[in-house]
Coordinates of C-alpha atoms in Angstrom, one line a residue:
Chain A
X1 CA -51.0 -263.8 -43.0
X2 CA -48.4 -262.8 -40.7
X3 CA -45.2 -261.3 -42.1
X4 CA -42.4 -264.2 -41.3
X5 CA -45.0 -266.2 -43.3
X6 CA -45.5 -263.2 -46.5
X7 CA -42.0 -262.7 -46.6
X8 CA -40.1 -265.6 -45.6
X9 CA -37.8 -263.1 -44.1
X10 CA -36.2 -264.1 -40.9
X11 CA -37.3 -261.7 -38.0
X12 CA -33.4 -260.8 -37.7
X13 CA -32.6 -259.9 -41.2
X14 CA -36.0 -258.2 -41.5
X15 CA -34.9 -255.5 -38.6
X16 CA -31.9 -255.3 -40.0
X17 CA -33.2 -254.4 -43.0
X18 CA -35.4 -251.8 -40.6
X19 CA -32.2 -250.4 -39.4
X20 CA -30.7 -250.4 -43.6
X21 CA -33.7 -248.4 -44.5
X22 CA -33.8 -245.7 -41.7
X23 CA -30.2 -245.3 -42.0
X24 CA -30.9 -245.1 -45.8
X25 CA -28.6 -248.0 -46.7
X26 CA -25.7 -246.2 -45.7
X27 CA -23.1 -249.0 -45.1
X28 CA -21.6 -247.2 -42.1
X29 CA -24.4 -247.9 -40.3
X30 CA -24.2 -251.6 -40.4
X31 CA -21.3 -250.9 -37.6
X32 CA -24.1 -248.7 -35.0
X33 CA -26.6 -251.9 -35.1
X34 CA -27.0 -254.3 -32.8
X35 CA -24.3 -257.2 -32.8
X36 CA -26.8 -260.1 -34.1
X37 CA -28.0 -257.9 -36.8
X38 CA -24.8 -257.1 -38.5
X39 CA -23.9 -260.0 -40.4
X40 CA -27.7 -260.0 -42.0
X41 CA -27.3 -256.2 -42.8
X42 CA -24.2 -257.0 -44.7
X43 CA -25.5 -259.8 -47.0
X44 CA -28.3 -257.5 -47.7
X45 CA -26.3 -254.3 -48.6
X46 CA -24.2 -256.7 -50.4
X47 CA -27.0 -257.9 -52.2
X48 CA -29.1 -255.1 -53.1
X49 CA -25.3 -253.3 -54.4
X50 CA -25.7 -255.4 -57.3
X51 CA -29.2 -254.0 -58.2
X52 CA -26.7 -250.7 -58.8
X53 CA -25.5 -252.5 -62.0
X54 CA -29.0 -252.1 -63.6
X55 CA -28.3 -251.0 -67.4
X56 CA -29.5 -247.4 -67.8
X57 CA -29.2 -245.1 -70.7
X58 CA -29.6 -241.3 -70.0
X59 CA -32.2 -239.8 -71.6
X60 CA -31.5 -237.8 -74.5
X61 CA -32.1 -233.8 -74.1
X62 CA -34.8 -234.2 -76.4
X63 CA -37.1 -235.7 -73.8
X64 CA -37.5 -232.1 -72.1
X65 CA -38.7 -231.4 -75.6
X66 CA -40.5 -234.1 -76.3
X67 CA -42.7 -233.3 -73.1
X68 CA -42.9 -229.7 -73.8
X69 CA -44.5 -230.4 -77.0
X70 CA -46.9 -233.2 -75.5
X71 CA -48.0 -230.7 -72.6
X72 CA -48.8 -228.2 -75.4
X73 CA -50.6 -230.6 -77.8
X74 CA -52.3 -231.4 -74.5
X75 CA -53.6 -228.5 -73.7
X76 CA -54.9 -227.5 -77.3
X77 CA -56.7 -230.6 -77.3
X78 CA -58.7 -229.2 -73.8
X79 CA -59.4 -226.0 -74.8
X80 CA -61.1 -227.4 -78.4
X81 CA -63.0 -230.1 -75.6
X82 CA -63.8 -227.1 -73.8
X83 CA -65.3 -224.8 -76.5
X84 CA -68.9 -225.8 -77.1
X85 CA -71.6 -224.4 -79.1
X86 CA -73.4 -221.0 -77.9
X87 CA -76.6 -222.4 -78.3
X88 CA -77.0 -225.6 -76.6
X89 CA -79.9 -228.2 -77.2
X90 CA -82.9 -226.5 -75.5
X91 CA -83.5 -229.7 -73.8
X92 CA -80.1 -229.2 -71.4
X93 CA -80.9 -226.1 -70.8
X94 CA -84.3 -226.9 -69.3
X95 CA -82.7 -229.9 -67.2
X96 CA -80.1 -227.8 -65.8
X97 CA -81.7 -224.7 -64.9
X98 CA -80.7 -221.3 -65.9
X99 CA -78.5 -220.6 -62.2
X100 CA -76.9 -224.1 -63.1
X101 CA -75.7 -222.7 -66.6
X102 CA -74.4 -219.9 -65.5
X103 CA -72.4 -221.3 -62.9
X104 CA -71.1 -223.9 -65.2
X105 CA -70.3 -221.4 -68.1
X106 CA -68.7 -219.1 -64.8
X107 CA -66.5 -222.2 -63.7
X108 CA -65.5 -222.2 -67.5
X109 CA -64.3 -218.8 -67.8
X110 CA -62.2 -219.2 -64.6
X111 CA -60.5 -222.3 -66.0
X112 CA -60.0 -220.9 -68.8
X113 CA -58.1 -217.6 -67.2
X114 CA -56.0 -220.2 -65.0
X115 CA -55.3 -222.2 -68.0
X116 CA -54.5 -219.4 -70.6
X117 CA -51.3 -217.8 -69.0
X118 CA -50.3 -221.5 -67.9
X119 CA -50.7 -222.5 -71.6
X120 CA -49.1 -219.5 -72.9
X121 CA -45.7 -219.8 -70.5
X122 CA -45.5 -223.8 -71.9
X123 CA -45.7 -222.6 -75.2
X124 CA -42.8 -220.0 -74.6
X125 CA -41.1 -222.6 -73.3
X126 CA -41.2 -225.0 -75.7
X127 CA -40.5 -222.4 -78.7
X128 CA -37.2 -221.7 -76.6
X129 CA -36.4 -225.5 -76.3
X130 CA -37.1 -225.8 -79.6
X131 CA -35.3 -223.1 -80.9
X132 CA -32.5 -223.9 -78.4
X133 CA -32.4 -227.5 -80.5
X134 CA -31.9 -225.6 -83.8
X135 CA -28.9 -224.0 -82.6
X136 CA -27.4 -226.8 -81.5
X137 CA -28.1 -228.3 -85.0
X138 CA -26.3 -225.3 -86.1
X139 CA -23.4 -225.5 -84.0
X140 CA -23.1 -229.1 -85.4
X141 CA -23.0 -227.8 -89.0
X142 CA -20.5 -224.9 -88.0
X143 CA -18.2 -227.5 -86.7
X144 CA -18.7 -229.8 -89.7
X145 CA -18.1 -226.8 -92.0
X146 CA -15.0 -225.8 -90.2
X147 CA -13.1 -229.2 -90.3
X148 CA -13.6 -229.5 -94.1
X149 CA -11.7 -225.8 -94.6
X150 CA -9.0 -226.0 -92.3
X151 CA -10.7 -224.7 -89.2
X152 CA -12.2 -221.4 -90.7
X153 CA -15.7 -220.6 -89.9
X154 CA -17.9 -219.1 -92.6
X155 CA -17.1 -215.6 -93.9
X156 CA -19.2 -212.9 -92.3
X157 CA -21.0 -209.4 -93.3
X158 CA -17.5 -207.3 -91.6
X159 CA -18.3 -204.3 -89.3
X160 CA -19.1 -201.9 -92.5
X161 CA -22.6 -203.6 -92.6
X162 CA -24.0 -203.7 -88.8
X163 CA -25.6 -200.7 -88.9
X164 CA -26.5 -200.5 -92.6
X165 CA -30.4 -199.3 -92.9
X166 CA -33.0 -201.8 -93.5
X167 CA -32.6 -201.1 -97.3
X168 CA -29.0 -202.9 -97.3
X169 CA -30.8 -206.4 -98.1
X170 CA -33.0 -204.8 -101.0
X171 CA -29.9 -202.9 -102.3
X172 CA -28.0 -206.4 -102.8
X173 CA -26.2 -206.5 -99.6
X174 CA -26.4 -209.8 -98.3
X175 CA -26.8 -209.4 -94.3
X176 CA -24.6 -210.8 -91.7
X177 CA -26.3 -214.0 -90.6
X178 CA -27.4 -214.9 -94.3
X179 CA -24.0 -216.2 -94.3
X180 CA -24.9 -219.0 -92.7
X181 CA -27.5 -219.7 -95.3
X182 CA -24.6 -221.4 -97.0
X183 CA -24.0 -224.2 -95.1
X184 CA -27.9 -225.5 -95.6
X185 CA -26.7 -225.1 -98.9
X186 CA -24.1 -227.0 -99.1
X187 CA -25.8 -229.6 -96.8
X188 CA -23.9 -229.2 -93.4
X189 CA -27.4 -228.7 -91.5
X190 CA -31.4 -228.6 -92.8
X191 CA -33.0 -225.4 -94.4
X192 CA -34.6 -224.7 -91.0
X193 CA -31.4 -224.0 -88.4
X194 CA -30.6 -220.8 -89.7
X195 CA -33.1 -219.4 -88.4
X196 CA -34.8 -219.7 -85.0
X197 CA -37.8 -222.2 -85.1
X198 CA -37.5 -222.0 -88.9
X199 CA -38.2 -218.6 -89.2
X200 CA -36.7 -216.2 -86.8
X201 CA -33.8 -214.3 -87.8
X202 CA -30.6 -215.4 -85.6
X203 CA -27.6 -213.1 -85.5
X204 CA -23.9 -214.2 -86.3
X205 CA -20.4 -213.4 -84.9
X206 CA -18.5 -210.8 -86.3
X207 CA -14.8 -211.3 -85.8
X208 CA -13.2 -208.7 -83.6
X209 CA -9.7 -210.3 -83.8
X210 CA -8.6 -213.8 -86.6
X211 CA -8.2 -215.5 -84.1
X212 CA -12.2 -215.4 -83.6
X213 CA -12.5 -216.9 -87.7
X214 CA -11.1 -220.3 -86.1
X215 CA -13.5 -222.2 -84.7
X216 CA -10.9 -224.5 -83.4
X217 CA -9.1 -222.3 -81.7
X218 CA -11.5 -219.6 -80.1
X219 CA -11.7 -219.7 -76.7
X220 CA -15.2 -220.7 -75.6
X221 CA -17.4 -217.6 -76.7
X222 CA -20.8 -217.0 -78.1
X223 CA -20.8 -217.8 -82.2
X224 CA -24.2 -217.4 -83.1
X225 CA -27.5 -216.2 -80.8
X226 CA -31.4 -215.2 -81.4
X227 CA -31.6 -211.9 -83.7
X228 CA -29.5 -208.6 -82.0
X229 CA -32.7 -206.4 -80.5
X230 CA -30.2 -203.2 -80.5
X231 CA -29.3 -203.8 -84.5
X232 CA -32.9 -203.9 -84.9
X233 CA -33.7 -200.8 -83.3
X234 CA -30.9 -198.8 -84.3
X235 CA -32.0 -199.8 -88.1
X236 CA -35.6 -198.6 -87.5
X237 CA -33.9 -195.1 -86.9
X238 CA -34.2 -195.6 -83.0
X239 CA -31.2 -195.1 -80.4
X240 CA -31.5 -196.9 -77.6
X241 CA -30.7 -195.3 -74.6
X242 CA -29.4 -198.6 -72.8
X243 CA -27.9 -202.1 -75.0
X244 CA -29.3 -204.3 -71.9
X245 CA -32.2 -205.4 -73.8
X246 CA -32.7 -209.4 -75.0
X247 CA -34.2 -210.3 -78.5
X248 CA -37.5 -210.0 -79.8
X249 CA -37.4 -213.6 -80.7
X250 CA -38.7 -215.1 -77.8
X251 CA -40.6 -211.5 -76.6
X252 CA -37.7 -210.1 -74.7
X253 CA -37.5 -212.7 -72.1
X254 CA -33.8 -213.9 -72.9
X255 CA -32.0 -215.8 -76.2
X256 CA -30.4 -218.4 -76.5
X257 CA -26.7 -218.2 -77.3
X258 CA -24.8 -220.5 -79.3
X259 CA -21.4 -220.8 -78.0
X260 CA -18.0 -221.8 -79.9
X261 CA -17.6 -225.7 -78.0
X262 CA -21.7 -226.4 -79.2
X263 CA -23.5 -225.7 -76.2
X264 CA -26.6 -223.6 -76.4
X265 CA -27.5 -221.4 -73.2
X266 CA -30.3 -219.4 -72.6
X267 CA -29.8 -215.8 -71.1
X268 CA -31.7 -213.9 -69.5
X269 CA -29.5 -210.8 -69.8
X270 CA -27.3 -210.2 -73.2
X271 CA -24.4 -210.1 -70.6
X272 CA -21.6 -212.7 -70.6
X273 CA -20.3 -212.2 -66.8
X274 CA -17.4 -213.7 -67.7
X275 CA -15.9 -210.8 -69.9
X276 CA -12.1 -210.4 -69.6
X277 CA -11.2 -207.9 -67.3
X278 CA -14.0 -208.5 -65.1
X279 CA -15.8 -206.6 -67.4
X280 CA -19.2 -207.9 -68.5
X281 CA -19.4 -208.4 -72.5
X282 CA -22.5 -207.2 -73.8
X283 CA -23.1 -209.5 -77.5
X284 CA -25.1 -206.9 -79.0
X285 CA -22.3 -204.0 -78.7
X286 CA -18.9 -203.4 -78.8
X287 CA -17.0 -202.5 -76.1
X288 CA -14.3 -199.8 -76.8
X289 CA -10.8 -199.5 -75.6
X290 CA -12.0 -197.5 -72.8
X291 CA -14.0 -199.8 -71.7
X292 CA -17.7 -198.1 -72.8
X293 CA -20.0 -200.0 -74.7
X294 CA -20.8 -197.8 -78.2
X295 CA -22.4 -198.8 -81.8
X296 CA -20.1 -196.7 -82.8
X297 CA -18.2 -198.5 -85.8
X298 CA -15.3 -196.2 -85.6
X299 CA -14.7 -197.5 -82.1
X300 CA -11.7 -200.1 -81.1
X301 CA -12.6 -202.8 -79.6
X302 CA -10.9 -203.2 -76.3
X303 CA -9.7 -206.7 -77.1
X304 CA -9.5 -209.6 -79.1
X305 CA -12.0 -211.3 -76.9
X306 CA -15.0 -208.7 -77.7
X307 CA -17.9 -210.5 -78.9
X308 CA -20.0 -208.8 -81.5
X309 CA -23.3 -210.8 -83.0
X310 CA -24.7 -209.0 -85.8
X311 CA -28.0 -210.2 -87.9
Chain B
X1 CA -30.3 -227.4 -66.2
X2 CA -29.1 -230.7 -65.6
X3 CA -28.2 -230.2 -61.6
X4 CA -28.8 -228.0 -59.2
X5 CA -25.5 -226.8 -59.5
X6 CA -25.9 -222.5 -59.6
X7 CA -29.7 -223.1 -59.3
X8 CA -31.1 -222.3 -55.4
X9 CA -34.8 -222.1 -55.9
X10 CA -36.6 -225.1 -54.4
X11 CA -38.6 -227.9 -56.7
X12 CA -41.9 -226.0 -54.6
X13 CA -40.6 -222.5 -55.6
X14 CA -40.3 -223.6 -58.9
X15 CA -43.5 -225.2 -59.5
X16 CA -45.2 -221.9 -57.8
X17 CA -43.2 -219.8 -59.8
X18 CA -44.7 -221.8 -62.7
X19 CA -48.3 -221.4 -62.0
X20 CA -47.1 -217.3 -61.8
X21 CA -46.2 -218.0 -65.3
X22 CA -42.2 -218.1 -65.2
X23 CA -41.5 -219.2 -68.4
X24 CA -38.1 -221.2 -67.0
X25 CA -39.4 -222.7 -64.3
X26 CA -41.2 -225.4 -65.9
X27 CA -38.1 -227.0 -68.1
X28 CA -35.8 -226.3 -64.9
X29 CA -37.8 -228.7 -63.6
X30 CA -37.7 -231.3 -65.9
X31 CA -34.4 -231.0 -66.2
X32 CA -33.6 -231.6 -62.6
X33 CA -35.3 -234.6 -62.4
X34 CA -34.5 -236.0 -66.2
X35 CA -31.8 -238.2 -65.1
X36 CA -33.2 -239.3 -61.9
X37 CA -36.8 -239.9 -62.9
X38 CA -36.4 -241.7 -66.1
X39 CA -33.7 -244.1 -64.6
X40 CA -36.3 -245.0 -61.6
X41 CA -39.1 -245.5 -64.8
X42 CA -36.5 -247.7 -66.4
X43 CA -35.6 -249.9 -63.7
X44 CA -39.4 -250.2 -62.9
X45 CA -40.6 -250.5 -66.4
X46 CA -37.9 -252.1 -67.6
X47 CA -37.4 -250.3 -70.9
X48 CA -36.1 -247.0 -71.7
X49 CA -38.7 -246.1 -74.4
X50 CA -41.4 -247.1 -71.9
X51 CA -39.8 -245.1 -69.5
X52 CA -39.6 -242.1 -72.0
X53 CA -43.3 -242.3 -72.6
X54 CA -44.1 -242.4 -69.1
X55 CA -41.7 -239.4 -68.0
X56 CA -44.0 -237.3 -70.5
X57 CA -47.1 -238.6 -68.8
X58 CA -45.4 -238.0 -65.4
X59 CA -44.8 -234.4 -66.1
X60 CA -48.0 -233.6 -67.9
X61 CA -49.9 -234.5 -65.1
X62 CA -47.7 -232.5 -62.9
X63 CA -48.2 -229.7 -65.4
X64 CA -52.0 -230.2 -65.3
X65 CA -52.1 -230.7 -61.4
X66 CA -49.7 -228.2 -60.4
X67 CA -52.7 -225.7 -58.9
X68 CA -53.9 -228.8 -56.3
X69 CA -50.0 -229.1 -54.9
X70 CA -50.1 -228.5 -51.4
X71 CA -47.3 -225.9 -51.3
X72 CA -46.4 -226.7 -47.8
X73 CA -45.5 -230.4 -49.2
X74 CA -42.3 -231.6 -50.8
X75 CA -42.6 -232.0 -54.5
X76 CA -40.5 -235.1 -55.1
X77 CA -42.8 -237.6 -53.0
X78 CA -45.5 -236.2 -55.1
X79 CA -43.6 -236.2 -58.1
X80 CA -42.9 -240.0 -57.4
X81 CA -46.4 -240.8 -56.4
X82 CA -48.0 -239.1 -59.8
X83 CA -44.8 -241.4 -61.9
X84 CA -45.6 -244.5 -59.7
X85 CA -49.1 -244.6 -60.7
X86 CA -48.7 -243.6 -64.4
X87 CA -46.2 -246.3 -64.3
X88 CA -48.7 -249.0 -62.9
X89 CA -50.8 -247.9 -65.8
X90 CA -48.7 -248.3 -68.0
X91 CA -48.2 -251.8 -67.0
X92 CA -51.8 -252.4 -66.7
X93 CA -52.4 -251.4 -70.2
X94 CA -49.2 -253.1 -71.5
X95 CA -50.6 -256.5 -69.9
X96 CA -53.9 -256.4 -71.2
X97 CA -52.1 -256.0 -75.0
X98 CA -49.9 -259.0 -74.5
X99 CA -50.9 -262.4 -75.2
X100 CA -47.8 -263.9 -74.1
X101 CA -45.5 -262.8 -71.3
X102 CA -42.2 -262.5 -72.9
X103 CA -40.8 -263.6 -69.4
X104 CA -42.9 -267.0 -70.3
X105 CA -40.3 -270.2 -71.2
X106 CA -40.5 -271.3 -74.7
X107 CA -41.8 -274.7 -74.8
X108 CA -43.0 -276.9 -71.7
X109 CA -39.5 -277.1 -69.7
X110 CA -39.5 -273.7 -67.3
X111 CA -36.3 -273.9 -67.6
X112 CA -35.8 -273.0 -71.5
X113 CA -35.3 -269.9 -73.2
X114 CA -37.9 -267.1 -72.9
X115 CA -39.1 -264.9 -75.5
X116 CA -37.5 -262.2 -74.2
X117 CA -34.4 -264.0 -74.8
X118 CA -35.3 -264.2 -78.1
X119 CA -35.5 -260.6 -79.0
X120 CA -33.1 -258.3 -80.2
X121 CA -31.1 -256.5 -77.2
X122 CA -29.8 -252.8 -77.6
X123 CA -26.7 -253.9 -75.4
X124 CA -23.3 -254.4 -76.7
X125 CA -22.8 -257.6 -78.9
X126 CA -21.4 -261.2 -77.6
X127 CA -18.1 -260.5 -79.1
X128 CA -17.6 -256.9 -77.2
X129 CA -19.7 -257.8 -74.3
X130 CA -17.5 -257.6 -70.7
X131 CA -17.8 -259.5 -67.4
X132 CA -19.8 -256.4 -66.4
X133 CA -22.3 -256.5 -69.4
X134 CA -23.3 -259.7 -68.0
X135 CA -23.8 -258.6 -65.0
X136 CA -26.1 -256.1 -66.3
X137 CA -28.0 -258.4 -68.1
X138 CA -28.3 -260.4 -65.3
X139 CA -29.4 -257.4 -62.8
X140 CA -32.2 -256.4 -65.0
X141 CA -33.5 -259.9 -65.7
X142 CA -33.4 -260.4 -61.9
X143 CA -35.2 -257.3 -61.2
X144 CA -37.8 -257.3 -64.2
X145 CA -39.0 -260.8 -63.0
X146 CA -40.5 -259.6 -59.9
X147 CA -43.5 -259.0 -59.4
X148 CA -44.2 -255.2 -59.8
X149 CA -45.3 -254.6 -56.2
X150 CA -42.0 -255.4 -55.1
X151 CA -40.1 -254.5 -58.0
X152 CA -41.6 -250.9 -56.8
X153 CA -40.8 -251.0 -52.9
X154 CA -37.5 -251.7 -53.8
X155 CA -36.6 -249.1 -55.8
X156 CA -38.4 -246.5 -53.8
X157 CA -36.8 -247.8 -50.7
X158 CA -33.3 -248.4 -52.0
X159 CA -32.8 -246.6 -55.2
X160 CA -34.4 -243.3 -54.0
X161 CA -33.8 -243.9 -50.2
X162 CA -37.3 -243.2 -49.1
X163 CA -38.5 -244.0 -45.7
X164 CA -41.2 -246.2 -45.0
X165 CA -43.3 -243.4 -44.7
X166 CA -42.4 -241.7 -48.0
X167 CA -42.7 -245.3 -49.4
X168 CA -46.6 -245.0 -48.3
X169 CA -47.0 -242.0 -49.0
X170 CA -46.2 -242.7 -52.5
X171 CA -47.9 -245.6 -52.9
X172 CA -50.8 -244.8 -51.0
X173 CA -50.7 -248.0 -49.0
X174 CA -50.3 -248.8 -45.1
X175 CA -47.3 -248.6 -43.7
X176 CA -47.3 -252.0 -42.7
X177 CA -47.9 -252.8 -45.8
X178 CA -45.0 -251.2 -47.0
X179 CA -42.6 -253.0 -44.7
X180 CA -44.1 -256.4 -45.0
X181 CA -43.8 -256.1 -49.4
X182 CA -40.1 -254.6 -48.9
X183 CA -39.3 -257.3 -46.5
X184 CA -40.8 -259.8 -49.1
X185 CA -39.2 -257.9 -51.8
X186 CA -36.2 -258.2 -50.8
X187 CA -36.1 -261.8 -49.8
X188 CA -37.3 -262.7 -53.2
X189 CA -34.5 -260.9 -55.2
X190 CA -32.0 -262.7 -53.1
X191 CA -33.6 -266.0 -53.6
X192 CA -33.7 -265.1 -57.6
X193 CA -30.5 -263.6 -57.9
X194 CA -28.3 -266.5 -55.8
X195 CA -30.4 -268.9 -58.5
X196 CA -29.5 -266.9 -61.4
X197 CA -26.2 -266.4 -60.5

């Protein structure tokens, strides 16, 4: 079959089609054709331009989740494929040979020390996405919570508890981000986003000015994060000798940050680069009027903008 | 995650940086093509839960494949050709569970209502709907009634501006072949859409 015949395309328009593709259908390029071919390349672009008008929906953010989850189930369902009995019928052994099996059972071991750290890294992943999700859930709640009481978010722990020992919760203290145990409560989000993946602790902002009670009116700034590693260590009776350190919830690799508009981000470092003054913010610590980041209570924050997250 | 914007590495560095076990690199990826990949699965599959489904294929198989890329190789035409087939398969398996085409006319006149018509449609209702809504309906009714051979070429070729030559590498076909279904491709969605229009 030749191709006027397969296509019923005329020989013109199809090279001017030639020309559309190589040039990537920029419509510029209609004008650096040949003369003859120009009108065809027009009704073509022309044509094609309506195929733009093809009804899409974005996909929801969920997706990446949604295939983070299907690669893990995935690979679980392998590895229980993979694993077979240590003694296999004695007729399999004798078909294969001995060298055979042990080259098989070699092949399986290397798989399975290619697969094992791939497996493991998905798995981070998808506990962050996953966790990342439950914050957002949580952001939705603060922001619910906050319009029904005049723009106020919920009370928090003050200063006086952050370095409280370990006891504080058994003594009747109620910690800093059991605050937010209230509004699963009181049914602005499910049981589960107080916590990361359900059963994480998370850590909470403590106000360093009012103006950082109003959710309204806070200027975009972490509210809520994975659980403060320094809090943690400083509790066990451990100073750490630098605050650059990210939570144990997702084994140090970063935490995902909650901030005050409802966007989660995950960070690598506990830093927010964009601290006033140029300075970087660190979440876990307070900065102090002269600039040095302490866990010293007494201290002043520097500003109204500090951002403290406390468990 | 959703650009590139801030984000230098390459889709290549990423995917080696994967198999090194970066535990970012992975949903950096599938963020960067989210938008992109699952509109191309859309047009070609013509739904967005279909496309959905198949994104998650897509990306498993990248995930499960990712050793075997040739690192001196652009990801995207590979990323493309892994989505393309899935996508074929998809409709393969789709086909085989379907009695009836829902593209077939109701009753003996061609010209009647198809089942498809029929169904329920996630766009806006009559009363809201806008020149442009109908335009979209139309676009997509065009485009889903071709045949999927061409329905692919020309999204490859026009959608996602790939040469000829990415074209077959994607599909795995001759060039020639490529150039003779686009040719055909494109003849036949200006012969449906003038009629529909």
């Amino acid at each position: 079959m030749n191709r006027t015949e397969e296509t019923n395309i005329d020989p013109v328009e199809a090279e001017a089609l030639d020309f559309l593709i190589a040039a990537e259908f920029d419509p510029n390029s209609v004008q650096r054709m040949p003369e003859p071919l120009r009108p065809y390349a027009r009704r073509i672009l022309t044509e094609l331009q309506h195929i733009n008008s093809y009804p899409v929906t974005p996909p929801s953010d969920a997706l990446i989740d949604a295939t983070l989850a299907r690669i893990v189930q995935e690979e679980r369902r392998q590895s229980e494929r993979m694993s077979f009995s240590n003694s296999p019928p004695v007729s399999l052994r004798r078909r294969l040979g001995i060298p055979n099996v042990v080259a098989v059972a070699a092949m399986l071991i290397v798989a399975a020390g290619v697969a094992v750290p791939v497996t493991n890294q998905v798995r981070h992943s998808q506990s962050q996405f996953m966790c990342a999700n439950g914050l957002r859930t949580l952001g939705s709640g603060l922001s619910a919570y906050a319009a029904d009481n005049k723009g106020i978010l919920p009370m928090t722990a003050g200063l006086a508890s952050f370095f409280t020992d370990s006891t504080a919760t058994d003594s009747g203290i109620i910690e800093n981000a059991q605050h937010l145990d209230m509004l699963a409560k009181n049914g602005y989000c499910d049981s589960k986003c107080t916590r990361c993946n359900g059963t994480r602790n998370l850590s909470y902002r403590i106000p360093m000015h009012k103006s950082q009670m109003y959710l309204s009116s806070m200027q975009r700034s972490p509210v809520a994060a994975d659980a403060n590693p320094v809090q943690a260590m400083v509790r066990r009776g451990v100073t750490p000798v630098n605050f650059l350190m990210s939570s144990h919830n997702h084994a140090q690799r970063g935490q995902n940050v909650l901030f005050s508009d409802g966007t989660v981000v995950w960070m690598t470092s506990p830093n927010l680069t964009n601290g006033p003054r140029g300075l970087f913010d660190n979440i876990w610590v307070i900065r102090d009027k002269n600039g040095v980041e302490t866990i010293n209570l007494r201290a002043n924050p520097r500003n109204a903008l500090e951002t403290l997250l406390a468990n | 995650m959703e650009s590139r914007a801030g984000d230098v590495r390459s889709d290549e560095s990423l995917l080696r940086m994967h198999l090194e076990g970066a535990a970012d690199a992975f949903p950096t990826l599938l963020g960067r093509y989210k938008n992109e990949l699952h509109g191309f699965l859309t047009k070609f599959l013509g739904s967005s839960t279909a496309a959905d489904d198949v994104f998650q294929e897509t990306f498993l198989q990248v995930h499960l494949s990712a050793a075997t890329f040739d690192q001196t190789r652009k990801f995207k035409p590979w990323l493309y050709t892994i989505a393309a087939n899935k996508a074929r398969d998809f409709h393969r398996k789709r086909k085989r569970r379907m009695m009836a085409s829902l593209e077939a006319p109701i009753g003996k006149n061609p010209e009647s209502a198809t089942l498809l018509d029929m169904l329920a449609s996630d766009q806006e209702q009559p009363d809201t709907q806008s020149e442009t809504a109908d335009q979209q309906a139309l676009v997509k009714r065009v485009l889903d009634g071709l045949p999927d051979h061409h329905r692919e070429v020309i999204l490859l070729g026009y959608f996602q501006r790939m040469s000829y030559q990415q074209v077959a590498d994607v599909l795995a076909i001759p060039l020639g072949t490529v150039k003779s279904r686009l040719h055909a491709a494109v003849a036949l969605f200006s012969k449906h859409w003038r009629k529909a229009s």
